[in-house]
Amino acid sequence: MAFVFCTACSKGGDAVEQMSYTTVALNAVTIDSLRLIVSDNGTVLTDTLYTPQGYQLLQVKYTEPRRRYRVTDMYSNSLLLDTVVSYKTVSLNAVTFFQPMAGGKLVWIGPPVNEPAPAEGKIKLSVVYASPFTTSAYDEIKVVVENSKTGNSANDYEATDSFYLKRGDFSPFFSGGGTRKPRLRLYANDGSDILLGTINPAALSEANADYSIYYISFNSATSASVTKLY
């Protein structure tokens, strides 16, 4: 749990705001090479978050959990993100920024808004197909979601959902087994229906108990992998 301190309950008859402390894990995954300045309610947390793969652990103190985050690229002085992040009362808050397309803005990767909760015993996942994390030439792929029919066997997977996914877009959330994770088949969407890769259940073993977000990359013409963003 985050540490909360109150040195006095009041001062001159006025209540004293409690100060909370947490560790913020800043993670930035981008296509462009950037040096990011990250501010929290106007206070600069860091000006040395380097990408395409940037990660820092920062000690942060705050009074209100609802924070305004602004992220600027120092090289171009461009504002790439202006959003609100809410800290949870835990010792570690993960804040992830993602750039789906070269030259584009950043998006904050967090819990979905107004997304119905997963059914009992299920999880929900979303995936993004992004560049340059892929060598695939396809601007759009087809994703077929397979789940264990019984929920506890590796030998009875069947297709339960499918959708088309454009490069840089996040898929709708889809359902998967909480114990036996789903399998994803990735196909070319050019009329050939070539199987480009398979994401096996083990690759999704670290999925959260409710919602998770992954990005897809192709390692070769027939091999794909995913990396967890949230």
PDB file of N, CA and C in Angstrom, residues 2-5 15-22 24 40-43 45 60-69 83-90 93:
ATOM      1  N   ALA A   2       0.424   2.314  -0.623  1.00  0.00           N
ATOM      2  CA  ALA A   2       1.188   3.552  -0.641  1.00  0.00           C
ATOM      3  C   ALA A   2       1.280   4.104   0.775  1.00  0.00           C
ATOM      4  N   PHE A   3       2.375   4.763   1.107  1.00  0.00           N
ATOM      5  CA  PHE A   3       2.576   5.340   2.414  1.00  0.00           C
ATOM      6  C   PHE A   3       1.848   6.673   2.491  1.00  0.00           C
ATOM      7  N   VAL A   4       1.098   6.898   3.575  1.00  0.00           N
ATOM      8  CA  VAL A   4       0.365   8.130   3.780  1.00  0.00           C
ATOM      9  C   VAL A   4       0.792   8.720   5.111  1.00  0.00           C
ATOM     10  N   PHE A   5       1.171   9.982   5.118  1.00  0.00           N
ATOM     11  CA  PHE A   5       1.652  10.625   6.322  1.00  0.00           C
ATOM     12  C   PHE A   5       0.811  11.858   6.616  1.00  0.00           C
ATOM     13  N   ALA A  15      -7.867  21.920   8.227  1.00  0.00           N
ATOM     14  CA  ALA A  15      -7.385  20.562   8.002  1.00  0.00           C
ATOM     15  C   ALA A  15      -6.128  20.582   7.143  1.00  0.00           C
ATOM     16  N   VAL A  16      -5.200  19.705   7.460  1.00  0.00           N
ATOM     17  CA  VAL A  16      -3.969  19.582   6.694  1.00  0.00           C
ATOM     18  C   VAL A  16      -4.113  18.413   5.722  1.00  0.00           C
ATOM     19  N   GLU A  17      -3.811  18.673   4.448  1.00  0.00           N
ATOM     20  CA  GLU A  17      -3.939  17.616   3.450  1.00  0.00           C
ATOM     21  C   GLU A  17      -2.924  16.512   3.718  1.00  0.00           C
ATOM     22  N   GLN A  18      -3.357  15.297   3.593  1.00  0.00           N
ATOM     23  CA  GLN A  18      -2.464  14.166   3.763  1.00  0.00           C
ATOM     24  C   GLN A  18      -1.564  14.027   2.546  1.00  0.00           C
ATOM     25  N   MET A  19      -0.323  13.735   2.805  1.00  0.00           N
ATOM     26  CA  MET A  19       0.643  13.517   1.728  1.00  0.00           C
ATOM     27  C   MET A  19       0.812  12.017   1.507  1.00  0.00           C
ATOM     28  N   SER A  20       0.681  11.593   0.265  1.00  0.00           N
ATOM     29  CA  SER A  20       0.866  10.187  -0.097  1.00  0.00           C
ATOM     30  C   SER A  20       2.116  10.038  -0.943  1.00  0.00           C
ATOM     31  N   TYR A  21       2.707   8.861  -0.895  1.00  0.00           N
ATOM     32  CA  TYR A  21       3.923   8.570  -1.642  1.00  0.00           C
ATOM     33  C   TYR A  21       3.739   7.274  -2.422  1.00  0.00           C
ATOM     34  N   THR A  22       4.250   7.265  -3.638  1.00  0.00           N
ATOM     35  CA  THR A  22       4.200   6.053  -4.444  1.00  0.00           C
ATOM     36  C   THR A  22       5.400   6.030  -5.374  1.00  0.00           C
ATOM     37  N   VAL A  24       6.363   5.496  -9.230  1.00  0.00           N
ATOM     38  CA  VAL A  24       5.770   5.487 -10.564  1.00  0.00           C
ATOM     39  C   VAL A  24       6.746   4.799 -11.515  1.00  0.00           C
ATOM     40  N   ASP A  40       3.953  16.095 -13.989  1.00  0.00           N
ATOM     41  CA  ASP A  40       2.806  15.651 -13.201  1.00  0.00           C
ATOM     42  C   ASP A  40       2.261  16.871 -12.474  1.00  0.00           C
ATOM     43  N   ASN A  41       1.076  17.355 -12.894  1.00  0.00           N
ATOM     44  CA  ASN A  41       0.480  18.572 -12.320  1.00  0.00           C
ATOM     45  C   ASN A  41       1.453  19.739 -12.340  1.00  0.00           C
ATOM     46  N   GLY A  42       2.226  19.853 -13.430  1.00  0.00           N
ATOM     47  CA  GLY A  42       3.132  20.965 -13.608  1.00  0.00           C
ATOM     48  C   GLY A  42       4.528  20.750 -13.063  1.00  0.00           C
ATOM     49  N   THR A  43       4.741  19.676 -12.316  1.00  0.00           N
ATOM     50  CA  THR A  43       6.057  19.362 -11.773  1.00  0.00           C
ATOM     51  C   THR A  43       6.751  18.350 -12.675  1.00  0.00           C
ATOM     52  N   LEU A  45       8.728  15.386 -13.667  1.00  0.00           N
ATOM     53  CA  LEU A  45       9.185  14.141 -13.053  1.00  0.00           C
ATOM     54  C   LEU A  45      10.524  13.701 -13.630  1.00  0.00           C
ATOM     55  N   VAL A  60       7.354   9.513  -6.108  1.00  0.00           N
ATOM     56  CA  VAL A  60       6.446  10.641  -6.291  1.00  0.00           C
ATOM     57  C   VAL A  60       5.630  10.849  -5.017  1.00  0.00           C
ATOM     58  N   LYS A  61       5.460  12.110  -4.630  1.00  0.00           N
ATOM     59  CA  LYS A  61       4.561  12.436  -3.529  1.00  0.00           C
ATOM     60  C   LYS A  61       3.396  13.258  -4.079  1.00  0.00           C
ATOM     61  N   TYR A  62       2.219  13.079  -3.475  1.00  0.00           N
ATOM     62  CA  TYR A  62       1.032  13.746  -3.993  1.00  0.00           C
ATOM     63  C   TYR A  62      -0.021  13.845  -2.900  1.00  0.00           C
ATOM     64  N   THR A  63      -0.972  14.733  -3.113  1.00  0.00           N
ATOM     65  CA  THR A  63      -2.099  14.859  -2.195  1.00  0.00           C
ATOM     66  C   THR A  63      -3.391  14.368  -2.841  1.00  0.00           C
ATOM     67  N   GLU A  64      -3.564  14.681  -4.120  1.00  0.00           N
ATOM     68  CA  GLU A  64      -4.750  14.241  -4.849  1.00  0.00           C
ATOM     69  C   GLU A  64      -4.349  13.159  -5.850  1.00  0.00           C
ATOM     70  N   PRO A  65      -5.045  12.030  -5.894  1.00  0.00           N
ATOM     71  CA  PRO A  65      -4.645  10.945  -6.798  1.00  0.00           C
ATOM     72  C   PRO A  65      -4.870  11.249  -8.286  1.00  0.00           C
ATOM     73  N   ARG A  66      -5.755  12.165  -8.608  1.00  0.00           N
ATOM     74  CA  ARG A  66      -6.032  12.508 -10.006  1.00  0.00           C
ATOM     75  C   ARG A  66      -4.979  13.504 -10.485  1.00  0.00           C
ATOM     76  N   ARG A  67      -4.156  13.094 -11.471  1.00  0.00           N
ATOM     77  CA  ARG A  67      -2.995  13.865 -11.894  1.00  0.00           C
ATOM     78  C   ARG A  67      -3.081  14.233 -13.381  1.00  0.00           C
ATOM     79  N   ARG A  68      -2.648  15.450 -13.704  1.00  0.00           N
ATOM     80  CA  ARG A  68      -2.565  15.843 -15.109  1.00  0.00           C
ATOM     81  C   ARG A  68      -1.143  15.592 -15.607  1.00  0.00           C
ATOM     82  N   TYR A  69      -1.022  14.687 -16.565  1.00  0.00           N
ATOM     83  CA  TYR A  69       0.275  14.328 -17.145  1.00  0.00           C
ATOM     84  C   TYR A  69       0.425  15.021 -18.506  1.00  0.00           C
ATOM     85  N   THR A  83      -2.995  14.345 -20.665  1.00  0.00           N
ATOM     86  CA  THR A  83      -4.052  13.447 -20.220  1.00  0.00           C
ATOM     87  C   THR A  83      -4.118  13.427 -18.704  1.00  0.00           C
ATOM     88  N   VAL A  84      -5.120  12.756 -18.183  1.00  0.00           N
ATOM     89  CA  VAL A  84      -5.303  12.625 -16.742  1.00  0.00           C
ATOM     90  C   VAL A  84      -5.060  11.169 -16.342  1.00  0.00           C
ATOM     91  N   VAL A  85      -4.209  11.005 -15.332  1.00  0.00           N
ATOM     92  CA  VAL A  85      -3.887   9.681 -14.796  1.00  0.00           C
ATOM     93  C   VAL A  85      -4.259   9.675 -13.321  1.00  0.00           C
ATOM     94  N   SER A  86      -4.877   8.626 -12.862  1.00  0.00           N
ATOM     95  CA  SER A  86      -5.253   8.511 -11.455  1.00  0.00           C
ATOM     96  C   SER A  86      -4.362   7.484 -10.765  1.00  0.00           C
ATOM     97  N   TYR A  87      -3.672   7.924  -9.710  1.00  0.00           N
ATOM     98  CA  TYR A  87      -2.838   7.013  -8.941  1.00  0.00           C
ATOM     99  C   TYR A  87      -3.713   6.127  -8.057  1.00  0.00           C
ATOM    100  N   LYS A  88      -3.350   4.876  -7.984  1.00  0.00           N
ATOM    101  CA  LYS A  88      -3.979   3.964  -7.037  1.00  0.00           C
ATOM    102  C   LYS A  88      -3.182   3.976  -5.740  1.00  0.00           C
ATOM    103  N   THR A  89      -3.847   3.652  -4.640  1.00  0.00           N
ATOM    104  CA  THR A  89      -3.181   3.650  -3.345  1.00  0.00           C
ATOM    105  C   THR A  89      -2.402   2.346  -3.155  1.00  0.00           C
ATOM    106  N   VAL A  90      -1.407   2.186  -4.011  1.00  0.00           N
ATOM    107  CA  VAL A  90      -0.524   1.032  -3.958  1.00  0.00           C
ATOM    108  C   VAL A  90       0.906   1.542  -4.027  1.00  0.00           C
ATOM    109  N   ASN A  93       2.757   2.378  -9.125  1.00  0.00           N
ATOM    110  CA  ASN A  93       1.806   2.746 -10.172  1.00  0.00           C
ATOM    111  C   ASN A  93       2.526   2.732 -11.509  1.00  0.00           C
TER     112      ASN A  93
END
